[in-house]
Structures are given as C-alpha cells and as structure tokens.
Tab-separated table of C-alpha atoms in Angstrom:
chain	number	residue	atom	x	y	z
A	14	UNK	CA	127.678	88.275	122.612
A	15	UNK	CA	124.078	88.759	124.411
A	16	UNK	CA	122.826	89.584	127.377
A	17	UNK	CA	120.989	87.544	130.232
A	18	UNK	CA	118.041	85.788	129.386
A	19	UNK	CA	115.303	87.646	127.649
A	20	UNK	CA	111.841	88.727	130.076
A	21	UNK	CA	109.686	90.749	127.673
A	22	UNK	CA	107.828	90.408	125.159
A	23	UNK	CA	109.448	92.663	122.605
A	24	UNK	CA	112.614	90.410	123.056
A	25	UNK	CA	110.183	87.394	122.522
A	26	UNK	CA	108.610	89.101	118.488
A	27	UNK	CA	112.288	90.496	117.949
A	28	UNK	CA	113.411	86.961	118.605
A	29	UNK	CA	110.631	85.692	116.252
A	30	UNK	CA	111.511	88.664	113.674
A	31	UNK	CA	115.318	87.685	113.306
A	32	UNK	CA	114.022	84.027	112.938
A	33	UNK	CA	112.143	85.147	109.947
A	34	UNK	CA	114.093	87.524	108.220
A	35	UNK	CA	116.668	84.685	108.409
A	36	UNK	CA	114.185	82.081	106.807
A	37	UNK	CA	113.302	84.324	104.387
A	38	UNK	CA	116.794	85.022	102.644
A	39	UNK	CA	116.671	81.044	103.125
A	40	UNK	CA	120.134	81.182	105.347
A	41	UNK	CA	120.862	78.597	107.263
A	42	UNK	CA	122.605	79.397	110.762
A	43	UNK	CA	125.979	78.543	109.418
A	44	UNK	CA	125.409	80.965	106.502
A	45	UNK	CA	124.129	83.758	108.867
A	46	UNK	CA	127.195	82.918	110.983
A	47	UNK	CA	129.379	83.850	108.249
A	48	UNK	CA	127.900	86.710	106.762
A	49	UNK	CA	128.027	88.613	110.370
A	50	UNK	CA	131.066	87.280	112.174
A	51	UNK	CA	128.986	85.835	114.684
A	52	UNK	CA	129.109	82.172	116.605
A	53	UNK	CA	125.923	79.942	115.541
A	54	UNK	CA	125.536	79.344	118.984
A	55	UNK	CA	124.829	82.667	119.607
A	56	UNK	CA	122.574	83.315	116.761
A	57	UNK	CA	120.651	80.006	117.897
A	58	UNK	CA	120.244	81.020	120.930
A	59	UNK	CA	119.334	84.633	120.109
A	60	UNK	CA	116.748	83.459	117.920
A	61	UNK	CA	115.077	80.955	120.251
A	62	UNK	CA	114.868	84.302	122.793
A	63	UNK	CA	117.160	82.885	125.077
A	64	UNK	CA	119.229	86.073	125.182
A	65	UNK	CA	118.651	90.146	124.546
A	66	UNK	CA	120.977	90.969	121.344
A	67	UNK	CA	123.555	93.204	122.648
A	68	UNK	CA	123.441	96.671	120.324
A	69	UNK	CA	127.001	95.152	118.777
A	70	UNK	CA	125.357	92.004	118.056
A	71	UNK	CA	122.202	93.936	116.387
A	72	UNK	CA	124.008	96.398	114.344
A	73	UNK	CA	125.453	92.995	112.695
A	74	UNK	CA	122.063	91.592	112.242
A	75	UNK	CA	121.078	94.929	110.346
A	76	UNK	CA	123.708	94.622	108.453
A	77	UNK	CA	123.375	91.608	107.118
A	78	UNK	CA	119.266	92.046	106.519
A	79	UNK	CA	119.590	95.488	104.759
A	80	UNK	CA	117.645	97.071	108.258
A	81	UNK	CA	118.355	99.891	110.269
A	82	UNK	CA	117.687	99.404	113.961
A	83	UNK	CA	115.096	101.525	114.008
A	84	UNK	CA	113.659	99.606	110.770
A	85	UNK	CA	113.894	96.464	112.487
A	86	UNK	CA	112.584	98.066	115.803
A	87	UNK	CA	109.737	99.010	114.150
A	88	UNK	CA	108.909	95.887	112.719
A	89	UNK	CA	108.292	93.954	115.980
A	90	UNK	CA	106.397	96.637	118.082
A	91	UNK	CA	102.829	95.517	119.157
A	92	UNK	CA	100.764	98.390	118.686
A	93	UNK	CA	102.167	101.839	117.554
A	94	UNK	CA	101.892	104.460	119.775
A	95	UNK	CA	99.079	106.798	119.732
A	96	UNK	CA	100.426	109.462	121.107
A	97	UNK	CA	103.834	110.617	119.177
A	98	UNK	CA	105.494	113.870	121.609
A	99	UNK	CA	107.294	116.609	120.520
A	100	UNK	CA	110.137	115.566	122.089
A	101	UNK	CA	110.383	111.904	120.556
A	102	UNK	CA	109.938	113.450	116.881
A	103	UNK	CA	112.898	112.673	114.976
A	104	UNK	CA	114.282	116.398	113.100
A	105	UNK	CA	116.740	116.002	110.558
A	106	UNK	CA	118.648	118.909	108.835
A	107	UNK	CA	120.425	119.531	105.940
A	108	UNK	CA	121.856	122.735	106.131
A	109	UNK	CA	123.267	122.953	102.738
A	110	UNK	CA	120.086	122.522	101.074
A	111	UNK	CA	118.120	124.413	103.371
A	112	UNK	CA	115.742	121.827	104.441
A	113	UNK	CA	114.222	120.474	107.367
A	114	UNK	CA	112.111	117.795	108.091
A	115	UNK	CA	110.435	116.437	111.290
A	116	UNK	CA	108.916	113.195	111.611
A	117	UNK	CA	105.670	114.023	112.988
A	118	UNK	CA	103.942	110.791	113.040
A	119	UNK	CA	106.695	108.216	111.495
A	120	UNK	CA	106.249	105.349	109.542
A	121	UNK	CA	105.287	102.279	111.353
A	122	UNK	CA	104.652	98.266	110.208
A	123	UNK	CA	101.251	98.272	111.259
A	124	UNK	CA	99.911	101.891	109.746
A	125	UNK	CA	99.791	103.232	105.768
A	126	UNK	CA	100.652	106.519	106.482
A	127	UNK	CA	103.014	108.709	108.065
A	128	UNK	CA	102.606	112.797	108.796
A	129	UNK	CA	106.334	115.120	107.985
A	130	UNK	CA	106.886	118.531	108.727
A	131	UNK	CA	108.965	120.030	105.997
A	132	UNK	CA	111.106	123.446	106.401
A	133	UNK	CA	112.338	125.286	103.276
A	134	UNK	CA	114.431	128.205	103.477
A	135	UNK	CA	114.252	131.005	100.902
A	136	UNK	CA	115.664	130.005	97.819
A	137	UNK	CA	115.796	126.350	98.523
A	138	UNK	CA	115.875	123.933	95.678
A	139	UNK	CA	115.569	120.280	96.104
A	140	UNK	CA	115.344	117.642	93.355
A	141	UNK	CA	114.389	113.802	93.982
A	142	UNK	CA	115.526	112.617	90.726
A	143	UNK	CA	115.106	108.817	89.795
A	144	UNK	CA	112.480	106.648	90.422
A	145	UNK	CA	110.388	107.234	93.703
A	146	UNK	CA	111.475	104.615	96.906
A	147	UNK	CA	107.550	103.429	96.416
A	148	UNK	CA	106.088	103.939	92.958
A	149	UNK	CA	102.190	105.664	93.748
A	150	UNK	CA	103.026	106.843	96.615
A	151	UNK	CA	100.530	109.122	97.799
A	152	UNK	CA	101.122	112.465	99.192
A	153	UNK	CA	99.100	115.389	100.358
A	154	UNK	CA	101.038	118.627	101.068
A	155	UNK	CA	99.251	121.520	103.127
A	156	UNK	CA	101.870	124.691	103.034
A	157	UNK	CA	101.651	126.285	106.395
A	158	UNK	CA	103.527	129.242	105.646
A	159	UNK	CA	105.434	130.612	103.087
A	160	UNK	CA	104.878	129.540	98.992
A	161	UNK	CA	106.014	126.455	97.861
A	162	UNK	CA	106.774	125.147	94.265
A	163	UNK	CA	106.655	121.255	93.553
A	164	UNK	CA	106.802	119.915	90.610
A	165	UNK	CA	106.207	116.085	89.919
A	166	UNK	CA	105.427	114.012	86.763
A	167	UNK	CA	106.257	117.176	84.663
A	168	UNK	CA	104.003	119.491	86.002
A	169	UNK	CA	104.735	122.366	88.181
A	170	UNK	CA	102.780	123.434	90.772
A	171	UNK	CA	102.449	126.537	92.470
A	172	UNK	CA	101.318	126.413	96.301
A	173	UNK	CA	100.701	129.131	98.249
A	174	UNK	CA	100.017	129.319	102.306
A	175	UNK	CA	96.619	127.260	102.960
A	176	UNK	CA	96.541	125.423	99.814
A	177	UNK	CA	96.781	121.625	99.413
A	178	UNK	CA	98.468	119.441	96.806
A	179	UNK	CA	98.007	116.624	96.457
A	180	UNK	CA	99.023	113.610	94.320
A	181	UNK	CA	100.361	110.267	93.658
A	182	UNK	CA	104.342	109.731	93.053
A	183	UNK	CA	105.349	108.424	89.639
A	184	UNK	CA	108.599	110.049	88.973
A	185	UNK	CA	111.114	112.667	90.198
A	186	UNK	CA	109.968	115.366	91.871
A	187	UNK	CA	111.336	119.032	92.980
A	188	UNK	CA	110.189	121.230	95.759
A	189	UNK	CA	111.652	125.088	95.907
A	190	UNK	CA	110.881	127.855	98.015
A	191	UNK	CA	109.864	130.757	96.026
A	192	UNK	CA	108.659	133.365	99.044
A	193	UNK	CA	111.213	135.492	101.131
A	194	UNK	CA	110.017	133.406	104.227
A	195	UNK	CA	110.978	130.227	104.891
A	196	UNK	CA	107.773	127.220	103.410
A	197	UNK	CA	106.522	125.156	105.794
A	198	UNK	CA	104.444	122.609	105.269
A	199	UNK	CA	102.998	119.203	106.796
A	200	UNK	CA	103.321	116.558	104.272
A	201	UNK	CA	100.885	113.464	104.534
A	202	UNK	CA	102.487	109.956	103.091
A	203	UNK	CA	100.060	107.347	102.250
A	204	UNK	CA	101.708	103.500	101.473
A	205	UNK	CA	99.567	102.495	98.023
C-alpha cells in the first residue's frame, strides 16, 4: 500500500498529522482499518513514517477524516510560501454563473487570511444562502473594474471601481454584476 521508506521531513509532520487526526476522532487502528479498507499494518506503519502514503492510500485517509488532499497538505507544511506565482494560483470557473475566482494567496494552517480574485460577468447573480462556512468572517472587497452589488446581513451595497467594502459575515450574502463590463475584484478573507 506505501511506498519505500520515508526521507523528508514533510513525510515525517504528515506522518505525525495522520497520527493525530486519528487520536483525535479517538480511533483505534483497528477502527481506522475498517473505516478505509486498509491493513493495520499498513496504517501502523504509515503513521510511525516508515512509509510515503501512496496517493490511493491518501485519498482513503481523506476520506475517512473529512480532508481534501490539499486540506491535509496544507496542514503539515512548515512555513507557507512567501512567494505564491501566477502559475501555481488555483482558477476555478463556473461558467453557468458567470464567475471566476483565483486563489491569489490561498488559505494556509499557519496564516488568518487569504487574498481571491473574483470575475463577474455582466448580469451575474450569485447568492450564498445559509449560514456562512465561518460565522464573522471578515472580508474586504476592492472592485478593480466594473460595479459590483453585494448585499450581506440585509443590506445592499453598491460598489463601484476603486471603492472598498468591507465587513464581517453573519448571514447569506449575494454579489451581482450590475455594469456592462465584467466586475473584478480582489477579495481579502480574514479567519476571526
């Protein structure tokens, strides 16, 4: 189920990680065992860093935490990077919305706050409705380009190119484009 014995020291904290994740659902191996299909052996072994989780063997591990890979990723890298490319930005599109959004400077264990470039297209119209992920979440958005209208906790807000809104997340929120030109804006998340 792994691979050959582990060298670096991101094996060593994702070791550690899975340990504790594992400790804190209070699983034993045997109950970890069942809940992904995989020998206790292995999971022993994986957890005392004496093999590299094979991307398989990971994805099963997510599973069974509630993690994506890239959640879990996150949560055992040292330092986060300072510098965060072009290139390495995540994008994500949903075309039927009209809506873009780049992850500028992404969300990371050791940091409160994250930077997202969002794209509306004219006439987009995008509710969050429910409860926000994070209650208080705070957000700053700086429109770019374009005019922008969010509304949150009731109150709509009208944002035009260089202004800022900001506020703190309570309750659903809506964002629509309301200029002929697509809205873009940098959106600045801040953990409470």
């Amino acid at each position: 189920m792994g691979s050959e014995p582990t060298s670096g020291p991101l094996d060593s904290r994702l070791a550690t990680r899975l340990a504790e994740l594992r400790t804190e659902q209070d699983w034993s191996l045997d109950d970890l065992a069942r809940r992904t299909n995989v020998s206790r052996s292995t999971l022993s072994r994986l957890e005392r860093a004496e093999i590299s989780p094979t991307a398989a063997l990971l994805s099963k591990l997510c599973a069974a935490y509630g993690r994506t890979m890239s959640q879990l990723l996150a949560e055992v890298e040292s330092e986060p990077p300072q510098l965060v490319p072009a290139s390495r930005q995540s994008v994500w599109r949903d075309d039927a919305s009209g809506f873009t959004r780049r992850s500028v400077s992404p969300p990371h264990p050791g940091l409160r706050g994250e930077v997202v470039e969002g794209t509306l297209q004219p006439g987009a119209d995008i509710t969050y409705d429910g409860p926000p992920p994070i209650p208080g979440l705070e957000q700053h958005i700086w429109l770019l380009a374009g005019a922008l209208e969010v509304t949150t906790g009731g109150t709509t807000h009208t944002v035009n190119t260089g202004d800022c809104l900001r506020f703190r997340l309570w309750a659903p929120s809506r964002f629509r484009c309301t200029s002929p030109t697509p809205a873009r804006y940098a959106l600045l998340v801040v953990l409470p």
